[in-house]
PDB file of C-alpha atoms in Angstrom:
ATOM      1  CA  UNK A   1      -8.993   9.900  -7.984  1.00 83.00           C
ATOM      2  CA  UNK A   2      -7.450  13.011  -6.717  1.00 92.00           C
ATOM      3  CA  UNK A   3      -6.535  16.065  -8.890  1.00 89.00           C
ATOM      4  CA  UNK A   4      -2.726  16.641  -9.660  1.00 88.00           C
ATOM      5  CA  UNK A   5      -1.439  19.162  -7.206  1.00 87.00           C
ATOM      6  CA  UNK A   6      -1.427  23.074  -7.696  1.00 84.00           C
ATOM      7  CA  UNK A   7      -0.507  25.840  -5.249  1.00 91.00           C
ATOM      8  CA  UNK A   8      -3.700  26.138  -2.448  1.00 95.00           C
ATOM      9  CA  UNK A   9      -4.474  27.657   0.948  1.00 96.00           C
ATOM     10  CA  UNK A  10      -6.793  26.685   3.186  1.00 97.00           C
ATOM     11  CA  UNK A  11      -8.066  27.841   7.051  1.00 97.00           C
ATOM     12  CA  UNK A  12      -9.795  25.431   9.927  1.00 97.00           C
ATOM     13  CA  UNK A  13     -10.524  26.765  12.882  1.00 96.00           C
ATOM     14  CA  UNK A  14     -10.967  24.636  15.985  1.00 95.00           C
ATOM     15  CA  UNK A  15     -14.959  23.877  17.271  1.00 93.00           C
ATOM     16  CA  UNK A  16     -13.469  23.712  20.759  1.00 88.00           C
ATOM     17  CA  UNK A  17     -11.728  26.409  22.259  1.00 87.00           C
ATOM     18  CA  UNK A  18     -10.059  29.374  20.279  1.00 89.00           C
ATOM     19  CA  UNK A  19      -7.554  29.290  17.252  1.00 95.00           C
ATOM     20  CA  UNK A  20      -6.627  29.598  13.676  1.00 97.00           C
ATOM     21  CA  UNK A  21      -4.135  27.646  11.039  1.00 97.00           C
ATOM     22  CA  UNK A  22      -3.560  28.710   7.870  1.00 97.00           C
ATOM     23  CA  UNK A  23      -2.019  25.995   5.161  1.00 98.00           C
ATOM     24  CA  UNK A  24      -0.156  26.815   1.460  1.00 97.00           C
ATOM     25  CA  UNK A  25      -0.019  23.658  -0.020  1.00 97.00           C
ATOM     26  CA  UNK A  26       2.097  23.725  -3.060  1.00 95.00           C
ATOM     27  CA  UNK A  27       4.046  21.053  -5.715  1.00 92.00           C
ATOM     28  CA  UNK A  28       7.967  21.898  -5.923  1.00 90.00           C
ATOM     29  CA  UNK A  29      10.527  21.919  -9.041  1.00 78.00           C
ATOM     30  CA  UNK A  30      12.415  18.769  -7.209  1.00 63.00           C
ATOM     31  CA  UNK A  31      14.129  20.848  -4.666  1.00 56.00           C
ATOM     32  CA  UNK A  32      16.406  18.404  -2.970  1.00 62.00           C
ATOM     33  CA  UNK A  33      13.833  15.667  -4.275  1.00 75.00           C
ATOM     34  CA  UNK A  34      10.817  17.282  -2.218  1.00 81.00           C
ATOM     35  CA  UNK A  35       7.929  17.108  -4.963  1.00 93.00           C
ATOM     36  CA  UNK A  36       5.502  18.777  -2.232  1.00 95.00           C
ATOM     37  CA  UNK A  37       5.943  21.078   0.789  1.00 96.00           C
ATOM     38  CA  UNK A  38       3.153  22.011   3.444  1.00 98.00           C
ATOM     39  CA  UNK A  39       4.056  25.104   5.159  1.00 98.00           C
ATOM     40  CA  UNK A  40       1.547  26.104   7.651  1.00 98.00           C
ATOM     41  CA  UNK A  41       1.107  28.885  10.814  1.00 98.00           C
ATOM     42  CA  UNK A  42      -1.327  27.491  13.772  1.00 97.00           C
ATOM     43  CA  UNK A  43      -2.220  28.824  17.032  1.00 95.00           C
ATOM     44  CA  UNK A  44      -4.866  27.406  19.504  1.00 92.00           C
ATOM     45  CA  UNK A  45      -4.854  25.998  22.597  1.00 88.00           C
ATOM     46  CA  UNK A  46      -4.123  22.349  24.523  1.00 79.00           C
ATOM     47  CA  UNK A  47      -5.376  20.967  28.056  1.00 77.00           C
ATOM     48  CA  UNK A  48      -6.318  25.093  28.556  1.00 82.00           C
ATOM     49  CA  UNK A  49      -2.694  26.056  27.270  1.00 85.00           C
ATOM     50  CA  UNK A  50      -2.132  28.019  24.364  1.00 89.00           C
ATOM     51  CA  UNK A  51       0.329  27.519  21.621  1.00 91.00           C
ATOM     52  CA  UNK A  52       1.459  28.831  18.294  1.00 95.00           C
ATOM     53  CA  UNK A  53       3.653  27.780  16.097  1.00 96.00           C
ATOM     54  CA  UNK A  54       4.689  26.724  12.574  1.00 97.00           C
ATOM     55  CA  UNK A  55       5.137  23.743  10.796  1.00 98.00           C
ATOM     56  CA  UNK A  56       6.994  22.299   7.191  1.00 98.00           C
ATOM     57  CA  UNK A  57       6.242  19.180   5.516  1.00 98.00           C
ATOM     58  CA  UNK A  58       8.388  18.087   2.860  1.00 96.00           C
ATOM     59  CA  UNK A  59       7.041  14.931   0.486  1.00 95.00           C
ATOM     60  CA  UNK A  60       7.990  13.415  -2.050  1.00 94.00           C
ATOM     61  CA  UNK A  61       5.613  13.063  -5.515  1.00 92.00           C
ATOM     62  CA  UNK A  62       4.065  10.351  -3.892  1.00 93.00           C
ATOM     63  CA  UNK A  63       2.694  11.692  -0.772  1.00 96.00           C
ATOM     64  CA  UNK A  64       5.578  10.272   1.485  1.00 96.00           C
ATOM     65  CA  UNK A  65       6.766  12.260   4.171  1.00 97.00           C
ATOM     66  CA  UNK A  66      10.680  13.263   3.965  1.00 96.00           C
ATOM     67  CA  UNK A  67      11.214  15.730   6.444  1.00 97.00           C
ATOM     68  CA  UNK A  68       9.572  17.406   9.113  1.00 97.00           C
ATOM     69  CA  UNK A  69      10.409  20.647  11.083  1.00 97.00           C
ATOM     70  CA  UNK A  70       8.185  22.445  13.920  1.00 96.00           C
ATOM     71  CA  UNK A  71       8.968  25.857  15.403  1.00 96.00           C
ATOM     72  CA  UNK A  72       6.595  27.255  18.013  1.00 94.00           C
ATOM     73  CA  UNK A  73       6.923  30.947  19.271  1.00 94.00           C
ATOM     74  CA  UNK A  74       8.755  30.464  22.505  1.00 92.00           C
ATOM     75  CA  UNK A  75      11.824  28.569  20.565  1.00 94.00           C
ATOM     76  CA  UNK A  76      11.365  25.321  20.506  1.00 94.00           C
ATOM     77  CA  UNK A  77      12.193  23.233  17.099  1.00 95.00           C
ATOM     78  CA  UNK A  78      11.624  19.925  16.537  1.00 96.00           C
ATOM     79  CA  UNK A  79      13.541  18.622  12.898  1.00 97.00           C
ATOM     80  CA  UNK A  80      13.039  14.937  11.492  1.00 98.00           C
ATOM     81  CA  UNK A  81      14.074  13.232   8.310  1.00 98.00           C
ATOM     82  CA  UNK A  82      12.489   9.972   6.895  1.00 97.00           C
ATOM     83  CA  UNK A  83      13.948   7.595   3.825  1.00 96.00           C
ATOM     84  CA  UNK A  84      10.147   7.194   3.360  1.00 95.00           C
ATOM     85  CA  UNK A  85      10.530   3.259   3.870  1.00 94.00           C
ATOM     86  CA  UNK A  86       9.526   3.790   7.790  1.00 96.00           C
ATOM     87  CA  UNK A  87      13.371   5.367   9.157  1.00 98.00           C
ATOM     88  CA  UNK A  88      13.626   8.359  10.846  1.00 98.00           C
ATOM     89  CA  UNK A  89      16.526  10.538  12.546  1.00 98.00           C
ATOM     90  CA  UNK A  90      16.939  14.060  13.633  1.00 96.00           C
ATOM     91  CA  UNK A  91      18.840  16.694  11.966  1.00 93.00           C
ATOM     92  CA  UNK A  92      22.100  15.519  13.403  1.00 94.00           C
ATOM     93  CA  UNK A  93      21.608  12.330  11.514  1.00 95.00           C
ATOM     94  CA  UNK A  94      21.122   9.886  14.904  1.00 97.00           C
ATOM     95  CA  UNK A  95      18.517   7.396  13.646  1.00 98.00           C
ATOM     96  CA  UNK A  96      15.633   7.290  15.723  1.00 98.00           C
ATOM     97  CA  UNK A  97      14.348   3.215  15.961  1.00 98.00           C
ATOM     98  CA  UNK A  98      11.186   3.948  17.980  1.00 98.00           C
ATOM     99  CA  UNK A  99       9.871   5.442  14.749  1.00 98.00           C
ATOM    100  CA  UNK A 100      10.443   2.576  12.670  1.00 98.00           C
ATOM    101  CA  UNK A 101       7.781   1.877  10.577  1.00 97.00           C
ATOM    102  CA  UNK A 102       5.971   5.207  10.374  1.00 98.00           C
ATOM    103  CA  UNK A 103       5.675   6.140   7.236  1.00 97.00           C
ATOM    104  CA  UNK A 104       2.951   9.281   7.901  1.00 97.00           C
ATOM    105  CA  UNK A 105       2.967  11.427  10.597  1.00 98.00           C
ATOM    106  CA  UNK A 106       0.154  12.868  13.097  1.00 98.00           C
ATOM    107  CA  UNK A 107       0.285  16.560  13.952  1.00 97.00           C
ATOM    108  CA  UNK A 108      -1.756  17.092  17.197  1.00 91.00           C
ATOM    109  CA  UNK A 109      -3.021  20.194  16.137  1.00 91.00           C
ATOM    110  CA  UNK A 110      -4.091  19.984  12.323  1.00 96.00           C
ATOM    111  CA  UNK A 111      -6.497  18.190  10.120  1.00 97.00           C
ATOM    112  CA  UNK A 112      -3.536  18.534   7.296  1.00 98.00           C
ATOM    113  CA  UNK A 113      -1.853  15.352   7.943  1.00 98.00           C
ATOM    114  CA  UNK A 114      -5.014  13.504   7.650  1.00 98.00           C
ATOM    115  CA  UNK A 115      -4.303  14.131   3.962  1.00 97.00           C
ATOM    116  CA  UNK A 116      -0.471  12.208   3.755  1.00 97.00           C
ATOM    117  CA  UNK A 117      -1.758   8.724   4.580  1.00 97.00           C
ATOM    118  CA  UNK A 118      -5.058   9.573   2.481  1.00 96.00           C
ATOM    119  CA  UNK A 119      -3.165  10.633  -0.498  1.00 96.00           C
ATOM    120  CA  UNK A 120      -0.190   8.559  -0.405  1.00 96.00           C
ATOM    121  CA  UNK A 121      -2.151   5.111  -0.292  1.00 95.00           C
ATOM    122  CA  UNK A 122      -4.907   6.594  -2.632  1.00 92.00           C
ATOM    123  CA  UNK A 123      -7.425   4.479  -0.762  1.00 90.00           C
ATOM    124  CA  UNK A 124     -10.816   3.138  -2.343  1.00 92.00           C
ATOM    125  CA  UNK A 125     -13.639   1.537  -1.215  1.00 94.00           C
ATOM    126  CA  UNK A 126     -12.159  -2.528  -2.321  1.00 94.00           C
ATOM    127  CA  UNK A 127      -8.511  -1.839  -0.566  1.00 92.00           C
ATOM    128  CA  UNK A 128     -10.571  -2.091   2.967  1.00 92.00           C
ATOM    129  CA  UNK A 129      -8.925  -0.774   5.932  1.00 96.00           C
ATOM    130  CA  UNK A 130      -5.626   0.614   6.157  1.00 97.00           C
ATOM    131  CA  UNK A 131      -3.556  -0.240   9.309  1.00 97.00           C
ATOM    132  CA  UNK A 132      -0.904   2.023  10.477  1.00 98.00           C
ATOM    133  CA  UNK A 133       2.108   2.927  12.533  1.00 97.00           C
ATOM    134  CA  UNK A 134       2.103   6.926  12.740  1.00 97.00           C
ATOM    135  CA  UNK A 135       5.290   9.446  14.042  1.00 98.00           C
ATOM    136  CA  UNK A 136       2.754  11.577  16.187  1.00 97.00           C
ATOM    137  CA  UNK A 137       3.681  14.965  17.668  1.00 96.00           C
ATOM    138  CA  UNK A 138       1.016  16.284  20.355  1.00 91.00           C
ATOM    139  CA  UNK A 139       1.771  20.407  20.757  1.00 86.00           C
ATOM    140  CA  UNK A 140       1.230  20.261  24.129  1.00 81.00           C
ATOM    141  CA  UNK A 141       4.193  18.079  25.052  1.00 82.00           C
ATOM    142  CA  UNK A 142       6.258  18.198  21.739  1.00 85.00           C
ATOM    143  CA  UNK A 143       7.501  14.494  22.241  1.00 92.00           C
ATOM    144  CA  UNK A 144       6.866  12.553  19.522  1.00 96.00           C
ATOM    145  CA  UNK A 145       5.269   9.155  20.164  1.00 97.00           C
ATOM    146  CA  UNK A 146       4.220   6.345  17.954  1.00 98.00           C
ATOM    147  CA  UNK A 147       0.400   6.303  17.432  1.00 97.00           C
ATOM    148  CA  UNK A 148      -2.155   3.138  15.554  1.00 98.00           C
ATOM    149  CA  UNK A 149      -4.494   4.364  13.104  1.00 98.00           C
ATOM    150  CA  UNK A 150      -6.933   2.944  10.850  1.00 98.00           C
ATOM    151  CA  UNK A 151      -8.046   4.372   7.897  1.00 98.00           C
ATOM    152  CA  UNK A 152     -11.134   3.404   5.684  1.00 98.00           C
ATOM    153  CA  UNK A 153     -12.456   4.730   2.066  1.00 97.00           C
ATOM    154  CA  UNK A 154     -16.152   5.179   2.628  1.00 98.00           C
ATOM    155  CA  UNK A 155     -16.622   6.815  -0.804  1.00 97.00           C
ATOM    156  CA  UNK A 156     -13.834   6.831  -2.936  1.00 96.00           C
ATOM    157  CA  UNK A 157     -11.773  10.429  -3.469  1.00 95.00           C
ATOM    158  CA  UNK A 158     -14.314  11.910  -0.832  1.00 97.00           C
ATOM    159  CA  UNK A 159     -14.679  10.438   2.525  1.00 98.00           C
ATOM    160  CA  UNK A 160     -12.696   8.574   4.352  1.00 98.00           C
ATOM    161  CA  UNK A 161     -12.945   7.187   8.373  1.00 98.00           C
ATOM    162  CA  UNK A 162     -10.114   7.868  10.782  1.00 98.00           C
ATOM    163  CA  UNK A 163     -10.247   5.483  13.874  1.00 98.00           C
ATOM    164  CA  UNK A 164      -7.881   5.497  16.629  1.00 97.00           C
ATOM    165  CA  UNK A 165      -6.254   1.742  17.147  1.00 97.00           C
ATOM    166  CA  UNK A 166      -7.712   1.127  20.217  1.00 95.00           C
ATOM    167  CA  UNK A 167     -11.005   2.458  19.293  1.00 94.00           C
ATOM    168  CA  UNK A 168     -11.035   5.166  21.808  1.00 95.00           C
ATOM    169  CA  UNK A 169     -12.149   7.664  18.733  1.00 96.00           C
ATOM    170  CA  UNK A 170     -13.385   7.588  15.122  1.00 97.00           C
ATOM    171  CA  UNK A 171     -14.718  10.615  12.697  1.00 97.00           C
ATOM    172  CA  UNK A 172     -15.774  10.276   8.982  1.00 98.00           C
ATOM    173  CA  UNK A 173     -13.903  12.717   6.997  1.00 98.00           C
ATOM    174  CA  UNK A 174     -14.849  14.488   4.019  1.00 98.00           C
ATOM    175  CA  UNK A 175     -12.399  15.690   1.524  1.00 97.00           C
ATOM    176  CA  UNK A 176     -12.099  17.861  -1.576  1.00 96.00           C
ATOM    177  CA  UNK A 177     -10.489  17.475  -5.017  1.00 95.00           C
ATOM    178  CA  UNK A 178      -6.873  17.522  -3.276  1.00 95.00           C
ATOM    179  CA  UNK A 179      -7.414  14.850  -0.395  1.00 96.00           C
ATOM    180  CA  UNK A 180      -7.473  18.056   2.232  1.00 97.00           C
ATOM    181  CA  UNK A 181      -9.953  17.772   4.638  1.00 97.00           C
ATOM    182  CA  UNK A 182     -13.253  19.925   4.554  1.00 96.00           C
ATOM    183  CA  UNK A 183     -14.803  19.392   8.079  1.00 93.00           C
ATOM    184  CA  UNK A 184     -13.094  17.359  11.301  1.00 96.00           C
ATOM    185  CA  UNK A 185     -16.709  16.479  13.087  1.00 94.00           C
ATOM    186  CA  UNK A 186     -15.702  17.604  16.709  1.00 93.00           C
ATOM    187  CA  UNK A 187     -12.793  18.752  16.016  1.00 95.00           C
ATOM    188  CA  UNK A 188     -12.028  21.613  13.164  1.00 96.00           C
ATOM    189  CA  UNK A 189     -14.244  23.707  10.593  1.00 96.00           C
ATOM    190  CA  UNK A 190     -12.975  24.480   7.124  1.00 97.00           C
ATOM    191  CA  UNK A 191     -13.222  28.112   6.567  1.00 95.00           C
ATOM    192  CA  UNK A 192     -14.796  29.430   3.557  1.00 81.00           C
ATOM    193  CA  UNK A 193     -12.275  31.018   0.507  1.00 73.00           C
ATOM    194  CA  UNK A 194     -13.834  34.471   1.157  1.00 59.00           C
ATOM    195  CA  UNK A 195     -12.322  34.574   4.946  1.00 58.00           C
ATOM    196  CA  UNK A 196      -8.374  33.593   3.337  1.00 53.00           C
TER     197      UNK A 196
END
């Protein structure tokens, strides 16, 4: 449905407020088994407080998340492993069992990790919806929490609806050849490849 991977890079910009993230999306030679990583730069803002920082997903060939690692410009890191069947623990290898069966992860500030559960359960129109338990890491706070999401195929490889668990928000997503996300109604703006 979706083409193999090459190297990409991609800009949103927020519709609210003022920001900017910039994404290389590339497939790896099997570094450590990674087959993907996600390496991204975003600043913007939260509850009128700004932020920037930089993120690294690491996946394996099938779209499931193995590590995680956010830096943000005053210091603060946050580093998490998965075993990609729904474990997580932090760099110092103490498991983390509130995480326990999240097998995607929600960054706050990004339309990017719309794309892991997209791509990873390669979702069509007969699978119907798509009930899940997602790591999610707000920027304001930086504590992760564990998050219910839905996710629908409306048209198969090219749109897809996101709906919060308890229904308190739902957007209709289209995506391109790669599963990455074109335009976030409300919420971000795909910049054109002239402005990268």
């Amino acid at each position: 449905m979706f083409r193999a991977l090459s190297s990409t890079t991609v800009r949103w910009r927020p519709l609210e407020g003022e920001g900017l993230e910039h994404l290389s999306l590339r497939a790896l030679e099997a570094t450590a088994g990674a087959a993907i990583r996600a390496e991204s730069v975003v600043i913007g803002e939260r509850g009128g407080r700004p932020y920037g920082l930089r993120y690294r997903i690491d996946c394996d060939a099938h779209w499931q998340v193995m590590s995680l690692l956010i830096e943000t410009t005053e210091g603060r890191t946050l580093h998490l492993l998965s075993d990609r069947q729904g474990h997580w623990r932090d760099l110092n290898g103490v498991a983390l069992p509130e995480f326990d069966g999240c097998i995607d992860i929600d960054l706050a500030g990004t339309p990017f990790t719309n794309t892991l559960p997209i791509r990873r359960l390669n979702l069509n129109r007969k699978a119907g919806t798509a009930k899940l338990k997602m790591l999610f890491v707000p920027f304001d706070s930086f504590e992760p929490t564990v998050d219910g999401q839905h996710y629908t195929c409306l048209e198969d490889g090219k749109l897809y609806r996101f709906e919060a668990e308890d229904g308190s928000f739902t957007a209709d997503l289209p995506v391109d050849e790669d599963g990455l996300v074109i335009d976030y109604p409300t919420l971000f703006q795909r910049l054109s490849p002239e402005t990268i």
